Structures are given as C-alpha cells and as structure tokens.
CSV table of C-alpha atoms and ligand atoms in Angstrom, one decimal:
chain,number,residue,atom,x,y,z
A,1,MET,CA,-22.0,-14.7,5.0
A,2,THR,CA,-18.8,-12.7,5.6
A,3,ILE,CA,-17.7,-10.4,2.9
A,4,PRO,CA,-14.7,-11.8,1.0
A,5,VAL,CA,-11.3,-10.1,1.1
A,6,ILE,CA,-8.2,-10.7,-1.0
A,7,THR,CA,-5.0,-9.2,0.5
A,8,LEU,CA,-1.8,-8.4,-1.3
A,9,ASP,CA,1.1,-7.5,0.9
A,10,GLY,CA,4.7,-6.9,-0.1
A,11,PRO,CA,7.6,-4.5,-0.4
A,12,SER,CA,7.5,-1.2,-2.2
A,13,ALA,CA,7.3,-1.2,-6.0
A,14,SER,CA,6.6,-5.0,-6.1
A,15,GLY,CA,3.6,-4.4,-8.4
A,16,LYS,CA,1.0,-5.2,-5.8
A,17,GLY,CA,-1.0,-2.0,-6.4
A,18,THR,CA,-1.3,-2.6,-10.1
A,19,VAL,CA,-2.2,-6.3,-9.6
A,20,ALA,CA,-4.7,-5.5,-6.8
A,21,ALA,CA,-6.5,-2.9,-8.8
A,22,ARG,CA,-6.8,-5.3,-11.8
A,23,VAL,CA,-8.0,-8.2,-9.7
A,24,ALA,CA,-10.6,-5.9,-8.1
A,25,ALA,CA,-11.8,-4.6,-11.5
A,26,SER,CA,-12.1,-8.1,-12.8
A,27,LEU,CA,-14.1,-9.4,-9.9
A,28,GLY,CA,-16.2,-6.1,-9.5
A,29,PHE,CA,-14.8,-5.8,-5.9
A,30,HIS,CA,-13.9,-2.6,-4.1
A,31,TYR,CA,-10.2,-1.7,-3.9
A,32,LEU,CA,-8.3,-0.2,-1.0
A,33,ASP,CA,-4.7,1.1,-1.5
A,34,SER,CA,-3.8,1.2,2.2
A,35,GLY,CA,-0.4,2.8,1.4
A,36,ALA,CA,-2.3,5.9,0.2
A,37,LEU,CA,-3.5,6.4,3.8
A,38,TYR,CA,0.0,6.5,5.1
A,39,ARG,CA,1.1,8.7,2.2
A,40,LEU,CA,-1.8,11.1,3.0
A,41,MET,CA,-0.7,11.2,6.6
A,42,ALA,CA,2.9,12.1,5.6
A,43,LEU,CA,1.7,14.7,3.1
A,44,TYR,CA,-0.6,16.2,5.8
A,45,ALA,CA,2.2,16.3,8.3
A,46,MET,CA,4.6,17.9,5.8
A,47,ARG,CA,2.1,20.5,4.8
A,48,ASN,CA,1.1,21.4,8.4
A,49,GLN,CA,4.7,21.4,9.8
A,50,ILE,CA,4.0,18.5,12.0
A,51,ALA,CA,7.1,16.4,12.8
A,52,LEU,CA,6.9,12.9,11.3
A,53,ASP,CA,7.5,11.4,14.7
A,54,HIS,CA,4.9,13.4,16.6
A,55,GLU,CA,2.8,10.4,17.5
A,56,ALA,CA,0.1,12.0,19.5
A,57,ARG,CA,-0.7,14.8,17.0
A,58,LEU,CA,-0.5,12.5,14.0
A,59,ALA,CA,-2.7,9.8,15.6
A,60,MET,CA,-5.3,12.5,16.4
A,61,ALA,CA,-5.2,13.8,12.9
A,62,ALA,CA,-5.5,10.2,11.5
A,63,VAL,CA,-8.9,9.7,13.1
A,64,ARG,CA,-10.5,12.7,11.4
A,65,LEU,CA,-8.2,13.1,8.3
A,66,PRO,CA,-10.3,14.9,5.8
A,67,ALA,CA,-9.5,12.5,2.9
A,68,THR,CA,-11.8,10.9,0.3
A,69,PHE,CA,-11.3,8.2,-2.2
A,70,ALA,CA,-13.5,8.1,-5.3
A,71,GLU,CA,-12.9,6.5,-8.7
A,72,GLY,CA,-9.2,6.5,-8.3
A,73,VAL,CA,-9.0,10.2,-7.2
A,74,VAL,CA,-7.6,10.8,-3.7
A,75,LYS,CA,-8.6,14.1,-2.1
A,76,LEU,CA,-7.2,15.8,1.0
A,77,GLU,CA,-9.2,18.7,2.3
A,78,GLY,CA,-11.1,18.8,-1.0
A,79,GLU,CA,-7.9,19.1,-3.1
A,80,ASP,CA,-6.9,16.3,-5.6
A,81,VAL,CA,-3.6,15.0,-4.3
A,82,SER,CA,-3.5,11.8,-6.3
A,83,ASP,CA,-0.2,12.8,-7.9
A,84,ALA,CA,1.2,14.6,-4.8
A,85,ILE,CA,1.1,11.5,-2.6
A,86,ARG,CA,3.1,9.5,-5.2
A,87,ALA,CA,6.2,11.7,-4.8
A,88,GLU,CA,9.3,9.8,-3.6
A,89,GLU,CA,9.7,12.0,-0.5
A,90,VAL,CA,6.1,11.4,0.5
A,91,GLY,CA,6.7,7.6,0.2
A,92,ILE,CA,9.7,8.0,2.4
A,93,GLY,CA,7.7,10.1,4.8
A,94,ALA,CA,4.9,7.5,4.8
A,95,SER,CA,7.3,4.8,6.0
A,96,LYS,CA,8.4,7.1,8.8
A,97,VAL,CA,4.9,7.8,10.1
A,98,ALA,CA,4.0,4.2,9.6
A,99,VAL,CA,6.3,3.1,12.5
A,100,LEU,CA,4.0,4.9,15.0
A,101,PRO,CA,1.7,2.4,16.8
A,102,ALA,CA,-0.9,5.0,17.8
A,103,LEU,CA,-1.2,6.2,14.2
A,104,ARG,CA,-1.6,2.6,12.9
A,105,ALA,CA,-4.3,1.9,15.5
A,106,ALA,CA,-6.1,5.1,14.5
A,107,LEU,CA,-6.2,3.9,10.9
A,108,LEU,CA,-7.3,0.4,11.6
A,109,GLN,CA,-11.1,1.0,11.6
A,110,ARG,CA,-10.9,3.3,8.7
A,111,GLN,CA,-9.4,0.5,6.7
A,112,ARG,CA,-11.8,-2.1,7.9
A,113,ASP,CA,-14.7,0.1,6.8
A,114,PHE,CA,-13.7,-0.6,3.2
A,115,ARG,CA,-14.9,-4.2,3.5
A,116,GLN,CA,-18.2,-3.9,1.7
A,117,ALA,CA,-20.2,-6.2,-0.5
A,118,PRO,CA,-19.6,-7.8,-2.9
A,119,GLY,CA,-15.9,-7.9,-1.7
A,120,LEU,CA,-12.6,-6.1,-1.3
A,121,VAL,CA,-9.2,-6.4,-2.7
A,122,THR,CA,-6.5,-4.5,-0.8
A,123,ASP,CA,-2.8,-4.0,-0.8
A,124,GLY,CA,-0.2,-2.9,1.7
A,125,ARG,CA,2.2,-4.3,4.3
A,126,ASP,CA,-0.1,-5.7,7.0
A,127,MET,CA,-3.4,-6.3,5.3
A,128,GLY,CA,-3.3,-10.1,5.8
A,129,SER,CA,-1.5,-10.0,9.1
A,130,VAL,CA,-3.3,-7.2,11.1
A,131,VAL,CA,-6.1,-5.5,9.3
A,132,PHE,CA,-7.9,-8.5,7.7
A,133,PRO,CA,-6.4,-11.6,9.4
A,134,ASP,CA,-9.5,-13.6,8.3
A,135,ALA,CA,-9.0,-12.7,4.6
A,136,THR,CA,-10.2,-15.3,2.1
A,137,VAL,CA,-7.0,-15.2,0.0
A,138,LYS,CA,-3.7,-13.8,1.2
A,139,VAL,CA,-0.9,-13.1,-1.2
A,140,PHE,CA,2.7,-12.0,-0.5
A,141,LEU,CA,4.1,-10.3,-3.6
A,142,THR,CA,7.8,-9.9,-4.1
A,143,ALA,CA,10.3,-9.0,-6.8
A,144,SER,CA,14.1,-8.4,-6.7
A,145,ALA,CA,15.2,-5.0,-5.5
A,146,ALA,CA,16.8,-4.3,-8.9
A,147,GLU,CA,13.6,-5.2,-10.8
A,148,ARG,CA,11.5,-3.0,-8.4
A,149,ALA,CA,14.0,-0.1,-8.9
A,150,ARG,CA,13.7,-0.6,-12.7
A,151,ARG,CA,9.9,-0.4,-12.5
A,152,ARG,CA,9.8,2.7,-10.3
A,153,HIS,CA,12.4,4.4,-12.5
A,154,LYS,CA,10.3,3.7,-15.6
A,155,GLN,CA,7.2,5.0,-13.9
A,156,LEU,CA,9.0,8.3,-13.0
A,157,ILE,CA,10.5,8.7,-16.5
A,158,ASP,CA,7.1,8.0,-18.1
A,159,LYS,CA,5.7,10.8,-16.0
A,160,GLY,CA,8.5,13.1,-17.3
A,161,GLU,CA,10.4,13.3,-13.9
A,162,ALA,CA,14.1,13.1,-13.5
A,163,ALA,CA,15.2,9.9,-11.8
A,164,ASN,CA,18.4,8.1,-10.9
A,165,ILE,CA,18.0,4.4,-10.8
A,166,LEU,CA,20.8,3.7,-8.2
A,167,GLN,CA,19.3,6.3,-5.9
A,168,ILE,CA,15.9,4.8,-6.3
A,169,GLN,CA,17.2,1.3,-5.5
A,170,GLN,CA,18.9,2.7,-2.4
A,171,ASP,CA,15.7,4.4,-1.2
A,172,ILE,CA,13.7,1.3,-1.9
A,173,GLU,CA,16.1,-0.8,0.2
A,174,GLU,CA,16.1,1.7,3.1
A,175,ARG,CA,12.3,1.9,3.1
A,176,ASP,CA,11.9,-1.9,3.0
A,177,ALA,CA,14.4,-2.2,5.9
A,178,ARG,CA,12.3,0.3,7.9
A,179,ASP,CA,9.1,-1.5,7.1
A,180,ALA,CA,10.5,-4.9,8.0
A,181,ALA,CA,12.3,-3.9,11.2
A,182,ARG,CA,9.6,-2.0,12.9
A,183,PRO,CA,8.1,-3.7,16.0
A,184,VAL,CA,4.5,-2.9,15.0
A,185,ALA,CA,2.9,-4.6,12.0
A,186,PRO,CA,6.3,-5.3,10.3
A,187,LEU,CA,6.3,-6.4,6.6
A,188,LYS,CA,6.5,-10.2,6.6
A,189,ALA,CA,4.8,-13.0,4.8
A,190,GLU,CA,2.0,-14.8,6.8
A,191,ALA,CA,2.3,-18.6,7.1
A,192,ASP,CA,-1.1,-18.9,5.3
A,193,ALA,CA,-0.1,-16.5,2.4
A,194,HIS,CA,0.6,-17.6,-1.2
A,195,MET,CA,4.0,-16.4,-2.3
A,196,LEU,CA,4.1,-14.7,-5.7
A,197,ASP,CA,7.5,-13.6,-7.0
A,198,THR,CA,6.7,-11.2,-9.9
A,199,THR,CA,10.4,-10.5,-11.0
A,200,ASP,CA,9.9,-12.4,-14.2
A,201,LEU,CA,6.1,-12.2,-14.5
A,202,THR,CA,3.9,-9.8,-16.6
A,203,VAL,CA,1.1,-8.0,-14.9
A,204,ASP,CA,-1.4,-10.3,-16.7
A,205,GLN,CA,0.4,-13.4,-15.4
A,206,ALA,CA,0.4,-12.1,-11.8
A,207,VAL,CA,-3.3,-11.2,-12.1
A,208,ALA,CA,-4.2,-14.6,-13.5
A,209,GLN,CA,-2.4,-16.3,-10.7
A,210,VAL,CA,-4.3,-14.4,-8.0
A,211,LEU,CA,-7.6,-15.0,-9.7
A,212,ALA,CA,-6.7,-18.8,-9.9
A,213,TRP,CA,-6.1,-18.8,-6.1
A,214,TRP,CA,-9.4,-17.0,-5.6
A,215,ARG,CA,-11.3,-19.5,-7.7
A,216,ASN,CA,-9.8,-22.3,-5.7
A,217,THR,CA,-11.5,-21.0,-2.6
A,218,ALA,CA,-15.0,-21.2,-4.2
B,1,LIG,O1,2.6,0.9,-0.6
B,1,LIG,P1,3.2,2.3,-0.5
B,1,LIG,O2,4.6,2.4,-1.1
B,1,LIG,O3,2.3,3.3,-1.1
B,1,LIG,O4,3.3,2.6,1.0
B,1,LIG,C1,4.0,3.7,1.5
B,1,LIG,C2,4.5,3.4,2.9
B,1,LIG,O5,3.4,3.2,3.8
B,1,LIG,C3,5.2,2.0,3.1
B,1,LIG,O6,6.6,2.2,2.8
B,1,LIG,C4,4.9,1.6,4.5
B,1,LIG,O7,5.9,2.1,5.4
B,1,LIG,C5,3.6,2.2,4.8
B,1,LIG,N1,2.5,1.3,4.8
B,1,LIG,C6,2.3,0.5,5.9
B,1,LIG,N2,1.3,-0.4,6.0
B,1,LIG,C7,0.4,-0.5,4.9
B,1,LIG,C8,0.7,0.2,3.8
B,1,LIG,C9,1.7,1.1,3.7
B,1,LIG,O8,3.1,0.6,6.9
B,1,LIG,N3,-0.6,-1.4,5.0
C-alpha cells in the first residue's frame, strides 16, 4: 500500500502551515513544512555571502545542507534557527532562491524522503503539482491579500516585532507574483485540488474541512 499524503499548497500567509500542522497532529501523521527548506537555503546563502542567484553553488549546497527537523525545531549546522528562518527578509530571500531550477531539483528527493508511515501532511507551493503528484488529498488554500497581511502583521506584533501592515501587504503581493510567475513549479491550483478560501474561516473550520476531505477518500 502506498503511504498516504495530504498536500496543502497556497500563497504566503494563507494559513496553510497552521492548518497542515494541526491536520498532521490529529491524524498522527508526519509533517513537512517545505517552505522551511527554501528559507534555510536563503539563510544559508545570506550567512555565507553566496549571491541568491548563484544557481550552481546553491544547488550543490542544497544536496548536503546540514539541516535537521525534529519536534518543531529547525537546526542549521547544529544551531536552532527556527526563529531566524521566519524573518521577513529570509522569506523574501527564499522566494528568490526558489526560482532556481537546479536548486529545486536538488531539494526534490529530500522532500520525498519525508513520506513515511503512517502518512504525511505537507504544505508549500508545488507539493501537489511536482513533489507528490499522486497525493491522496490535494488542497489549495487561499485568503485575500488584505487578510493574509492582517494575519502576518498580528504574528509579528505578538512576537514583539515592529511591523507596518501596508509594507507587509506589498511584500506579500510581490512574493506571490514571483512565486506564480516563475517558469519552474509556479504556484497554481491543480485541477484535482480542493479549493479552500480561509478568508472568513477559523483555523478549526479549515482543519475540519481538510479532515472531511481525507475521510471521504477512505
Ligand atoms: O511557505 P513559506 O512562506 O515559508 O515559503 C517561503 C518561500 O519559499 C515561498 O515564497 C516560495 O517562494 C518558496 N517555496 C517554494 N516551494 C515550496 C515552498 C516554498 O517555492 N514548496
């Protein structure tokens, strides 16, 4: 029997990470936040003075990136970088390295290795289209840009960071445009994906909807 996979793709700050982690916990499945891999690559590049468009060097680094994921803690070269990879400039850097085809190819097998029993829930931009095209349930999560900016702004304020909501919305829109326009693995809804607009949904409601789609496959 193939190991089940539930994919949640969508634009930044659409809530897919929160929903995916909750669905994984409720089913006892593994969870892969694929964006964290791109964020790690950006952080690695920034720290090692590698240009964000140096495809060959970054692809080589991606294959043996010394990163680990355990119990929600992301480590790079042994250092806990769980907070560092969430910085806005690292997210922007991630969307720049993510346009490089050789880097994406280098990360492909690393992502597929997370598919382990009893199952996997994963979120990103191309989980249902490229990485796990045979996924059991595919979901495309969206929310209006204004709502996504509001959520990201609240996250930053809650963490005690200064944040300007208009600047955040502009950054989100630029990042989405870059993710959707790139020729390799662009952000787009697959024909076989369930559409889930979370603008007016609570996290509980979004989680319940994904679980209902999952139960329908049984
Ligand atoms: O989801 P998150 O905001 O953490 O992702 C950071 C960036 O990584 C995205 O803007 C996107 O450019 C890239 N990414 C990607 N493919 C994925 C996950 C993330 O290109 N599967």
